[in-house]
PDB file of C-alpha atoms in Angstrom:
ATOM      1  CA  UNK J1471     121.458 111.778  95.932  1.00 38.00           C
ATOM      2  CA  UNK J1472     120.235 110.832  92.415  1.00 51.00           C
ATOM      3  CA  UNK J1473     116.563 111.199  92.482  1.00 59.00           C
ATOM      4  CA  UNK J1474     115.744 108.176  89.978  1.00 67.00           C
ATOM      5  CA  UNK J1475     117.826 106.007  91.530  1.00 74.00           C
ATOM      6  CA  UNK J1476     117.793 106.957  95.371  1.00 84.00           C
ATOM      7  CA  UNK J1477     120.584 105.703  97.077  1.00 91.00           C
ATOM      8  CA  UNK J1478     118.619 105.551 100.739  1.00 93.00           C
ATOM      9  CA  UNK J1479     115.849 103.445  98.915  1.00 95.00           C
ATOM     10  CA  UNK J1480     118.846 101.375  97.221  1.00 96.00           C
ATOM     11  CA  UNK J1481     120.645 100.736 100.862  1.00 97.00           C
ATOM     12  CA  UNK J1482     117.204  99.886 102.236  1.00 97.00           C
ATOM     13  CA  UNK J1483     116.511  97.296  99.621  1.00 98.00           C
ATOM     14  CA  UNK J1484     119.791  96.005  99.772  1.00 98.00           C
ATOM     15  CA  UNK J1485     119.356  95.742 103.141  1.00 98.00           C
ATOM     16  CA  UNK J1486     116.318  93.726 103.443  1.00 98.00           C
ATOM     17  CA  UNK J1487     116.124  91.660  99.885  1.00 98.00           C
ATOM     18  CA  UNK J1488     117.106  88.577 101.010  1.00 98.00           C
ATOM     19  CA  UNK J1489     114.446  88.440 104.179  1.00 98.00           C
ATOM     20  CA  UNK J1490     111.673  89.816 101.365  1.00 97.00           C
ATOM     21  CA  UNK J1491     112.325  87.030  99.212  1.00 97.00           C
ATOM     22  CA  UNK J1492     112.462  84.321 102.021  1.00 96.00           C
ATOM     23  CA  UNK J1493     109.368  85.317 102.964  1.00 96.00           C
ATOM     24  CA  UNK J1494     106.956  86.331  99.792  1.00 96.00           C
ATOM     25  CA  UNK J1495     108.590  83.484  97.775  1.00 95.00           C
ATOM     26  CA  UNK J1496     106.918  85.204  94.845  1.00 96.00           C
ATOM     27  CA  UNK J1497     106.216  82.157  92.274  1.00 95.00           C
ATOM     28  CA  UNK J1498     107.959  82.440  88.854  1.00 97.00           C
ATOM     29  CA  UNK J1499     105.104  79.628  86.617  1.00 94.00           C
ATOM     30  CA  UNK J1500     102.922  83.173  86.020  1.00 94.00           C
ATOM     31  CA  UNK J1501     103.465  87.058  85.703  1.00 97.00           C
ATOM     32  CA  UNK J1502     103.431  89.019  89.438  1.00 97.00           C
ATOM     33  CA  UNK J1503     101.226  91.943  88.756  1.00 98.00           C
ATOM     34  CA  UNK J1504     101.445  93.411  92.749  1.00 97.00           C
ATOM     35  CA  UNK J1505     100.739  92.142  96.041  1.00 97.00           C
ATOM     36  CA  UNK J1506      97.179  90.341  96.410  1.00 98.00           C
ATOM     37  CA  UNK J1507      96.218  91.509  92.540  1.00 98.00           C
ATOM     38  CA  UNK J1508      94.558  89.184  90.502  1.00 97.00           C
ATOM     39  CA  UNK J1509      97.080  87.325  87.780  1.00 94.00           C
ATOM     40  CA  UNK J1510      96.449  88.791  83.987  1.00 95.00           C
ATOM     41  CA  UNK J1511      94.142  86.328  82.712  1.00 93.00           C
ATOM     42  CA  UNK J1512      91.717  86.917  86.124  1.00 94.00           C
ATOM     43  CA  UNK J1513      92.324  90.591  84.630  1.00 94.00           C
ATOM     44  CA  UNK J1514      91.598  90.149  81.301  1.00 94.00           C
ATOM     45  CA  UNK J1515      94.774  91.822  80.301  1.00 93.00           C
ATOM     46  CA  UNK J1516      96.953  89.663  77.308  1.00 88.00           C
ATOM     47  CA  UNK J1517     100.094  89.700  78.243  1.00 91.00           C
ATOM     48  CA  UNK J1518     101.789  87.067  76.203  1.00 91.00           C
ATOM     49  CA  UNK J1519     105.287  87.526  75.653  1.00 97.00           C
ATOM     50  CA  UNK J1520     106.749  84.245  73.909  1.00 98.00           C
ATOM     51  CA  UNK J1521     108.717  85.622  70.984  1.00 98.00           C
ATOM     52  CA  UNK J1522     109.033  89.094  72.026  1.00 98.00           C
ATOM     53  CA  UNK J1523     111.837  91.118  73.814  1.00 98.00           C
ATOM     54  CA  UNK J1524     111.026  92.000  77.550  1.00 98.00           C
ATOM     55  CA  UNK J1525     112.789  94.412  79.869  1.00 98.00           C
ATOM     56  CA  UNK J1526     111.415  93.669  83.719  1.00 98.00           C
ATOM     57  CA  UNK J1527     112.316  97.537  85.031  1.00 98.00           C
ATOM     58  CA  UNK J1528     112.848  97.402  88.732  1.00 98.00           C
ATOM     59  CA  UNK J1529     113.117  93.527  89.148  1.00 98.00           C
ATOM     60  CA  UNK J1530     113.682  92.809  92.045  1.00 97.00           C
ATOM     61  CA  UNK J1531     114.851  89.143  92.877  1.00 98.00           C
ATOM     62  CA  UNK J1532     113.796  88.138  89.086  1.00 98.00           C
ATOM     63  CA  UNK J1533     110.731  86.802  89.540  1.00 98.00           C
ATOM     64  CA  UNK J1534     108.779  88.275  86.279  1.00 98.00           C
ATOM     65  CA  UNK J1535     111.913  88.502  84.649  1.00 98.00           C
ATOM     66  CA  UNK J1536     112.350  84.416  84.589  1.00 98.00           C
ATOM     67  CA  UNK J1537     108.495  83.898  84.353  1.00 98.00           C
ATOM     68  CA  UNK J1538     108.847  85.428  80.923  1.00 98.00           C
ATOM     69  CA  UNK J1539     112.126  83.467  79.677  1.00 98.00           C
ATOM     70  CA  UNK J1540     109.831  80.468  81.188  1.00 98.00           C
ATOM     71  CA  UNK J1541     106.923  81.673  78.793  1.00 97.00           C
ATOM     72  CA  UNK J1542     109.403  81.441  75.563  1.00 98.00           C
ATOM     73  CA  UNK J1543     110.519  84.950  75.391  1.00 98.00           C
ATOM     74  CA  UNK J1544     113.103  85.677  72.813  1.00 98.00           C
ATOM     75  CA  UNK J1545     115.480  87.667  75.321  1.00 98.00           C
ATOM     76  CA  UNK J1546     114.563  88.658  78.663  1.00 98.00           C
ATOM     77  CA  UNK J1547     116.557  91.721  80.632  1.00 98.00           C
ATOM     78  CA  UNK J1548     116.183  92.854  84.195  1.00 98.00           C
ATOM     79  CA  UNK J1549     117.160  96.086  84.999  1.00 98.00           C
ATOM     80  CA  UNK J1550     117.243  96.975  88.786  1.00 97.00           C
ATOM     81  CA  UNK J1551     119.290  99.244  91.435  1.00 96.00           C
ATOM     82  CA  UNK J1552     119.605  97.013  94.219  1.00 97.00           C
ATOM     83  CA  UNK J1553     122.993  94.466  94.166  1.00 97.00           C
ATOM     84  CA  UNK J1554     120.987  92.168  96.725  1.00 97.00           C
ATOM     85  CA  UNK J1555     118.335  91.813  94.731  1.00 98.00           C
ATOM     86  CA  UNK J1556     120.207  91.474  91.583  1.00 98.00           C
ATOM     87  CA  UNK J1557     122.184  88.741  93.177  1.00 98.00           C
ATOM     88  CA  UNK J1558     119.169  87.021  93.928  1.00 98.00           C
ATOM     89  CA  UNK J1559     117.916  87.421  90.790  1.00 98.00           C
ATOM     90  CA  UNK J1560     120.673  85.643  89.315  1.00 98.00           C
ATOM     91  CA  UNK J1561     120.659  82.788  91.338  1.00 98.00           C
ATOM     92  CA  UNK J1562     116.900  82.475  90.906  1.00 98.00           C
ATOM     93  CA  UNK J1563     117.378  82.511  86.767  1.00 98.00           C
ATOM     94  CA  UNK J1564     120.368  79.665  87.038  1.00 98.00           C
ATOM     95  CA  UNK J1565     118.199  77.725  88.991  1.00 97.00           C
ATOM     96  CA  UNK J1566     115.442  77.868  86.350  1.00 98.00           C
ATOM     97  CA  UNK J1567     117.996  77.542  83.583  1.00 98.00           C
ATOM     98  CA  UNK J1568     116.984  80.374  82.006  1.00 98.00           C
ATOM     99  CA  UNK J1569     119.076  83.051  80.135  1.00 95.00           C
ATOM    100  CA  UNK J1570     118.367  86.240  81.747  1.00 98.00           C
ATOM    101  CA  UNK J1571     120.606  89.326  81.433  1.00 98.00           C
ATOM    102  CA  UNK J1572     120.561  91.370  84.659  1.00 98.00           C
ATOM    103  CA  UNK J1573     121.761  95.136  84.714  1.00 97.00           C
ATOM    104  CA  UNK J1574     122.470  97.690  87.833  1.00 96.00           C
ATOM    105  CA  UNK J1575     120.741 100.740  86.967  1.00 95.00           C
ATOM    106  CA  UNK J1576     122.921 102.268  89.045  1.00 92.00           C
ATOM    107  CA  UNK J1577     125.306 101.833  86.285  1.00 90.00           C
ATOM    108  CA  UNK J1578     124.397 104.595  84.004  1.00 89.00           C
ATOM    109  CA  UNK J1579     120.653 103.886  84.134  1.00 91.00           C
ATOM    110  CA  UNK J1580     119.299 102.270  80.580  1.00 95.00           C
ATOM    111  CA  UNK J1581     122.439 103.374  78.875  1.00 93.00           C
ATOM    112  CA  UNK J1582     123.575 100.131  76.542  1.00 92.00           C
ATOM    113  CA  UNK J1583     120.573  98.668  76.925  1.00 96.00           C
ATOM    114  CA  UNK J1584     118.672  97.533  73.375  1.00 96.00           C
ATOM    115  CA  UNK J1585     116.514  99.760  72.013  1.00 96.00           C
ATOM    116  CA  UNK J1586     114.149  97.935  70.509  1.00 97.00           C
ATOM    117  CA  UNK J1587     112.098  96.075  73.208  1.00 98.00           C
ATOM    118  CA  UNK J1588     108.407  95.012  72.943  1.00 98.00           C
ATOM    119  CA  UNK J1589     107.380  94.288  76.587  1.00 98.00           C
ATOM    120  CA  UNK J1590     108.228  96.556  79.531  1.00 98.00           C
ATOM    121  CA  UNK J1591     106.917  95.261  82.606  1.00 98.00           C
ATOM    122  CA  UNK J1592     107.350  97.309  85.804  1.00 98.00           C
ATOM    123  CA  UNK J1593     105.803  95.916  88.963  1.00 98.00           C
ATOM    124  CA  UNK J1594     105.960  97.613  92.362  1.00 98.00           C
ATOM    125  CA  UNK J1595     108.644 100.028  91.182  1.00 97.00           C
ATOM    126  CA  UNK J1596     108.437 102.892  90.275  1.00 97.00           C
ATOM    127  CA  UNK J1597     106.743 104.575  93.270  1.00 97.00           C
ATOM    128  CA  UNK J1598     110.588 104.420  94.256  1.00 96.00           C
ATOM    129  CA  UNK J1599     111.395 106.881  91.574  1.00 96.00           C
ATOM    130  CA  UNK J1600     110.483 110.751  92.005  1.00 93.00           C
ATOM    131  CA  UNK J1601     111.703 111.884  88.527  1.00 95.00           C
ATOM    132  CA  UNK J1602     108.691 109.734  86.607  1.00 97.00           C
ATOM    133  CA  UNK J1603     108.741 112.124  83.791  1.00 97.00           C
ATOM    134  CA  UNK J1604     112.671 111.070  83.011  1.00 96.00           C
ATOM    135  CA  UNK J1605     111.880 107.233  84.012  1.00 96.00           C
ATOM    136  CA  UNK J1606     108.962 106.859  81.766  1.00 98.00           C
ATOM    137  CA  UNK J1607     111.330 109.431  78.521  1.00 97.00           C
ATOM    138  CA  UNK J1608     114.169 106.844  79.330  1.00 97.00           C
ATOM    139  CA  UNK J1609     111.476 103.516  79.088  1.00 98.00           C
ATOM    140  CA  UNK J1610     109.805 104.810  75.995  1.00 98.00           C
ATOM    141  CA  UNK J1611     113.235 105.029  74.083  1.00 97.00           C
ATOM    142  CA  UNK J1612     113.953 101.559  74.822  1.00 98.00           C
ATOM    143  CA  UNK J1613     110.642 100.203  73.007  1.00 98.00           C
ATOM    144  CA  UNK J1614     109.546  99.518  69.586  1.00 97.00           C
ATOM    145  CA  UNK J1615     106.489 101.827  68.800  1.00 97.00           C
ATOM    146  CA  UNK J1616     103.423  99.893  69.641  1.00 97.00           C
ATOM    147  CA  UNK J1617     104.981  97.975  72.650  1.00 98.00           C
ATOM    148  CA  UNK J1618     103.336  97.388  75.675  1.00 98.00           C
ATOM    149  CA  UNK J1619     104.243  99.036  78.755  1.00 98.00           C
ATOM    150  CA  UNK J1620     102.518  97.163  82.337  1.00 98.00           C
ATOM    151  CA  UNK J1621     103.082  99.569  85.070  1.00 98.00           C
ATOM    152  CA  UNK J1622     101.923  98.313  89.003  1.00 98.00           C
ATOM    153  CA  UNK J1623     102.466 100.611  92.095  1.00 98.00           C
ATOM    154  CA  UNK J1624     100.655 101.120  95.271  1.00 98.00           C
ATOM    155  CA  UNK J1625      97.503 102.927  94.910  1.00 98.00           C
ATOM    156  CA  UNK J1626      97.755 106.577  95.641  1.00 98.00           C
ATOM    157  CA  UNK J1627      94.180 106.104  97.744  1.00 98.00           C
ATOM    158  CA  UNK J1628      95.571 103.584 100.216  1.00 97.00           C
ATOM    159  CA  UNK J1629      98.648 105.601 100.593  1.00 97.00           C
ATOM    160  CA  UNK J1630      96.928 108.843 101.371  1.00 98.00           C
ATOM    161  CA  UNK J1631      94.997 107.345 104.767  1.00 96.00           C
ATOM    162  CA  UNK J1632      95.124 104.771 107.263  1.00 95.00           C
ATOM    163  CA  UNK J1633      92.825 102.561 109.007  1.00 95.00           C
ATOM    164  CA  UNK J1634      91.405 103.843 112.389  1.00 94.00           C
ATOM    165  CA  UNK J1635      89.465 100.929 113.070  1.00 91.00           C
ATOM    166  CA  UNK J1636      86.630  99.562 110.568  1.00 92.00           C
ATOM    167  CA  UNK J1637      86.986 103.024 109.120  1.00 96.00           C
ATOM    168  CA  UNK J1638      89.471 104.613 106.085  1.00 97.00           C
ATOM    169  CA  UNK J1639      90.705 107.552 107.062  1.00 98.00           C
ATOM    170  CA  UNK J1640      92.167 110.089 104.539  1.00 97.00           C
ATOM    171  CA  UNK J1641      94.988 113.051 105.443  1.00 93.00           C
ATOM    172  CA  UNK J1642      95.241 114.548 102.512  1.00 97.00           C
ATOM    173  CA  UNK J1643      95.097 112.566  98.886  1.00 98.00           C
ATOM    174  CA  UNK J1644      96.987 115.590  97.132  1.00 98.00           C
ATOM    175  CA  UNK J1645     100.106 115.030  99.548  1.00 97.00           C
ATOM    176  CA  UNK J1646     103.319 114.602  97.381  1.00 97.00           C
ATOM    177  CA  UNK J1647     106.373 113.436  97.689  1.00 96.00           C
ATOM    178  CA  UNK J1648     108.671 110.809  99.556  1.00 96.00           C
ATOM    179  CA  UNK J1649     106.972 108.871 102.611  1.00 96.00           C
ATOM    180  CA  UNK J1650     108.899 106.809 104.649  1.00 96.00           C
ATOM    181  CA  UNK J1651     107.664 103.765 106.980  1.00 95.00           C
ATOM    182  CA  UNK J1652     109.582 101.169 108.838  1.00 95.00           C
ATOM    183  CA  UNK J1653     110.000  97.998 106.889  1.00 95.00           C
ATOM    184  CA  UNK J1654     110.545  95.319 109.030  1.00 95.00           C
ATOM    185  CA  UNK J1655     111.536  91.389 109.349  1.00 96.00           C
ATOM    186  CA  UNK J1656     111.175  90.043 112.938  1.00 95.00           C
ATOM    187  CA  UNK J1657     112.075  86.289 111.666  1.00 95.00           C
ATOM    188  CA  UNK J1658     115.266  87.871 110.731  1.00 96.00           C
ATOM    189  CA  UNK J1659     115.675  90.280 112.758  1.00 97.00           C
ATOM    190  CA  UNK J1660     115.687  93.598 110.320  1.00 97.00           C
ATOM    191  CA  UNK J1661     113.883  96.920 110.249  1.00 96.00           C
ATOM    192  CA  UNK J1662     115.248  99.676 107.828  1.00 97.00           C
ATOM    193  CA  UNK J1663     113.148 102.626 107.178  1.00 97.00           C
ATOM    194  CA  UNK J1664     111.961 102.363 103.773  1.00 97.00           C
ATOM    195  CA  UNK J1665     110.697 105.318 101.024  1.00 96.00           C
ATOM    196  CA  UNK J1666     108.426 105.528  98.296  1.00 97.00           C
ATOM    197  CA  UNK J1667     107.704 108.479  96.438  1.00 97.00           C
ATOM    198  CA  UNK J1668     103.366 109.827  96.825  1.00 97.00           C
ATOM    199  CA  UNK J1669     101.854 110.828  93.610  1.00 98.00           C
ATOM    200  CA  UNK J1670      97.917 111.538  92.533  1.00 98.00           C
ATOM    201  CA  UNK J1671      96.618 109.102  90.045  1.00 98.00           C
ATOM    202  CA  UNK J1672      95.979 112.262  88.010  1.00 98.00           C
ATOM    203  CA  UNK J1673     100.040 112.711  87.988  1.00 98.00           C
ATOM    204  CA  UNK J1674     100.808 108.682  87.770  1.00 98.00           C
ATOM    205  CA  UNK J1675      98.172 109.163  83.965  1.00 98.00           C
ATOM    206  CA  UNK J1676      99.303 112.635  82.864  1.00 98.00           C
ATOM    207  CA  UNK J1677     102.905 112.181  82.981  1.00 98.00           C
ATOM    208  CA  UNK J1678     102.636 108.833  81.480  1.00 98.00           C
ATOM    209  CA  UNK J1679     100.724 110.466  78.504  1.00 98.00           C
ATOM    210  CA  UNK J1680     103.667 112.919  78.300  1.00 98.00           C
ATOM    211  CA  UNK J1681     106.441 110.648  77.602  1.00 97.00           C
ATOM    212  CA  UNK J1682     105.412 109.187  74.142  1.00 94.00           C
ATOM    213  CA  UNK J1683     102.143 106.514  75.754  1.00 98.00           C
ATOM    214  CA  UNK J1684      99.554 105.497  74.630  1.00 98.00           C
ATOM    215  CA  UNK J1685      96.502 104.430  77.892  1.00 98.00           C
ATOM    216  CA  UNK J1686      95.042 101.768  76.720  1.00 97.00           C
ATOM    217  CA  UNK J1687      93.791 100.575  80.327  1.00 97.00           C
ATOM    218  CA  UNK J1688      93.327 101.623  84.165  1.00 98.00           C
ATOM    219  CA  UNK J1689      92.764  98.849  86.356  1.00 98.00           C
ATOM    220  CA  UNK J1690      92.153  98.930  90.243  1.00 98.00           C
ATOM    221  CA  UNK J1691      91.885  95.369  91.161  1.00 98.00           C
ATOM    222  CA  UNK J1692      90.233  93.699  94.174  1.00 98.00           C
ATOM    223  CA  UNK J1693      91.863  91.253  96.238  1.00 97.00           C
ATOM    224  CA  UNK J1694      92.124  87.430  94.758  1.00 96.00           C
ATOM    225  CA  UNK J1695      89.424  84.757  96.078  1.00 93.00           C
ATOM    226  CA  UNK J1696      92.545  82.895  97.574  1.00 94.00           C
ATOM    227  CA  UNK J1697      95.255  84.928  99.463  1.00 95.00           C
ATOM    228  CA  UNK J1698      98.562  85.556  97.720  1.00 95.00           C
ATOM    229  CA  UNK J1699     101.825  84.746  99.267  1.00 94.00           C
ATOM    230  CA  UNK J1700     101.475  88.771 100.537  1.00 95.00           C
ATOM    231  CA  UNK J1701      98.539  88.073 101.920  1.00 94.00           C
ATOM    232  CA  UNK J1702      99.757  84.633 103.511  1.00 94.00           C
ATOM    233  CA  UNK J1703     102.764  85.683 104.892  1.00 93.00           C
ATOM    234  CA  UNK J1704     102.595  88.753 106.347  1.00 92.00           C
ATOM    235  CA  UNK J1705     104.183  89.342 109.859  1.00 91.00           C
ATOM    236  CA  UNK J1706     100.788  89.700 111.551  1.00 91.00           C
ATOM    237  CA  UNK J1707      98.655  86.753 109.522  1.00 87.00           C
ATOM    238  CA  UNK J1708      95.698  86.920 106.923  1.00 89.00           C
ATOM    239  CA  UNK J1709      92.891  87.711 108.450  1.00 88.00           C
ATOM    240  CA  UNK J1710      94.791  90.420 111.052  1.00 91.00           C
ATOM    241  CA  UNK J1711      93.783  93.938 110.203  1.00 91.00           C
ATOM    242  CA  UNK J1712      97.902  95.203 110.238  1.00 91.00           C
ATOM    243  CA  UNK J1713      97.715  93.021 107.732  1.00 93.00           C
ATOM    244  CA  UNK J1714      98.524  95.693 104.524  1.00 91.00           C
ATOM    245  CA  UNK J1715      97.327  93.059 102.350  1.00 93.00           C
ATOM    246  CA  UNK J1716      94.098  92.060 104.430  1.00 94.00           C
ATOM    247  CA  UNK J1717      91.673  90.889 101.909  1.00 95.00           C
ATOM    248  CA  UNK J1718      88.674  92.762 103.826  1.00 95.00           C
ATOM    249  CA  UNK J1719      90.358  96.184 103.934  1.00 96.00           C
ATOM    250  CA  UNK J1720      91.317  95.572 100.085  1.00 97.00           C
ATOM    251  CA  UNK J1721      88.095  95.159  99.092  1.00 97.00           C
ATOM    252  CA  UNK J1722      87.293  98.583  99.998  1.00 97.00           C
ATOM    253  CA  UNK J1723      90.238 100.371  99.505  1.00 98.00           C
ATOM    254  CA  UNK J1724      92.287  99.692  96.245  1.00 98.00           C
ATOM    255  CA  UNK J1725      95.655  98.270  96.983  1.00 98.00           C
ATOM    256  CA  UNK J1726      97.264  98.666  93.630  1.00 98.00           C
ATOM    257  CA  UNK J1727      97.131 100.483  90.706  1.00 98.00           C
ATOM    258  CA  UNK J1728      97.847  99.521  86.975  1.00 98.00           C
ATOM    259  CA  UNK J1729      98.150 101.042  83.999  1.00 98.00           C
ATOM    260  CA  UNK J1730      98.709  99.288  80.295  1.00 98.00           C
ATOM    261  CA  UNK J1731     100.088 101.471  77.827  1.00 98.00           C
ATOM    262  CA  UNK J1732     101.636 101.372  74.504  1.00 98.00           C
ATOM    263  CA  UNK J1733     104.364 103.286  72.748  1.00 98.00           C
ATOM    264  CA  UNK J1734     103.388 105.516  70.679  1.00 97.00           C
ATOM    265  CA  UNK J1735     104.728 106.234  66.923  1.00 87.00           C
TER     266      UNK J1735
END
C-alpha cells in the first residue's frame, strides 16, 4: 500500500465519484475553497490566476482545475489518483472547452510534471495523504519560488469530536492517523468506507514550514450566509443536525482549515 497515494482511499473514490459529483454539482464560474467555506474574495485572499501556471493537486472531478482555465490561466494541470474522477474531470473540461491536462498520480506521482508552476491549489485533499512531509517536498519542487500554495482540509477540531446533542464533544484532539467512516449515497445506492488521514493543526503548520513554505495566512472560516451546494444537498437536508455541513454546528465548530503559503527561495 503506497502511503501517499492509498490504494483503499483510491478504490473508495473511484467507487463513489460519479454519485459525489451528481450530487454536490460543485460550480466551476469561481474557485471551491471546501465545503460551506466562504469563496476567496468573502475571504479576502487574492487568488487571481489569469496568466499564471496552476497545478489543481488532488482534483477531483475538475472543478477548480477548469475554473482557473475559465479565469485566463496560461496552462492549467490536474493531478489526481482516482480514474473516476479523472474521467469526470475530463468530460467536465470538454464541456467547458477548456484545455486542461489531467494526470494519474498514480502514475509515478509528479514525475514529468513542469517544474515551474505559480499556483498550487489543493482543496479537500490532502487529509488523504499520510506522508505530508513527501507531498508538500514533491509540491514545492514543482513551483517557481514565490508561488502560492492554497491548501483546504477538514479541520483537525471537527474531526477530533462529535456532536452529542447541542453539545461538541472531544475524544482526544492529539489522535493521529487514518479514520475511517462510511461514505454513503442512498439515491444511488452506494456506501464504501472511506479514510482520511488525522493530523494536529500544529503538524498540518510545522511540516508545511519544513518543506521549503513560506505561511503567509491561517484561515478558519465560518459557514457562508447562503448554504453551499454541501450544505444543500446533503442526504439528511440543511437545517438537519447529521447534516456535516449544518450551518449552526459550523458556526461553532470550524469545518475547514486553510493555509496560504508561498515557496520559498
Amino acid at each position: 500500500m503506497n502511503e501517499v497515494v492509498n490504494d483503499d482511499v483510491v478504490t473508495a473514490w473511484d467507487t463513489v465519484s460519479g454519485a459525489y459529483q451528481e450530487r454536490y454539482q460543485i460550480p466551476t464560474n469561481t474557485l471551491h475553497l471546501g465545503p460551506m467555506v466562504p469563496g476567496p474574495a468573502e475571504l479576502g485572499l487574492d487568488l487571481a490566476v489569469a496568466g499564471r501556471k496552476v497545478l489543481d493537486f488532488g482534483c477531483g472531478g475538475g472543478q477548480n482545475a477548469v475554473a482557473c482555465a475559465l479565469a485566463g490561466a496560461t496552462s492549467v494541470v490536474g493531478a489526481d489518483p482516482s480514474e473516476g474522477q479523472l474521467d469526470l474531470a475530463r468530460a467536465l473540461a470538454d464541456e467547458a472547452g477548456t484545455a486542461v491536462e489531467f494526470h494519474n498520480l498514480r502514475d509515478g506521482g509528479l514525475d514529468g510534471l513542469p517544474d515551474d508552476f505559480d499556483v498550487v491549489l489543493s482543496v479537500y485533499a490532502m487529509q488523504f495523504v499520510a506522508d505530508l512531509p513527501k507531498a508538500f517536498r514533491d509540491l514545492a519542487s514543482h513551483m517557481n519560488s514565490g508561488g502560492t500554495l492554497v491548501l483546504s482540509v477538514d479541520h483537525p477540531m471537527r474531526l477530533s469530536g462529535e456532536w452529542t446533542g447541542d453539545e461538541f464533544v472531544v475524544d482526544n484532539y492529539f489522535t493521529r492517523g487514518w479514520q475511517a467512516w462510511p461514505y454513503d449515497f442512498p439515491e444511488a445506492e452506494l456506501q464504501v468506507t472511506m479514510r482520511r488521514f488525522r493530523r494536529t493543526t500544529e503538524e498540518w503548520i510545522n511540516t508545511l514550514l519544513g518543506a521549503s513554505f513560506v505561511l503567509r495566512g491561517l484561515y478558519e472560516p465560518l459557514p457562508p450566509a447562503v448554504p453551499d451546494s454541501f450544505g444543500r444537498k446533503s442526504k439528511y437536508g440543511v437545517d438537519d443536525p447529521r447534516n456535516v455541513f449544518n450551518q449552526a454546528r459550523l458556526a461553532r465548530v470550524p469545518g475547514s482549515l486553510i493555509l496560504v503559503a508561498e515557496r520559498a527561495s
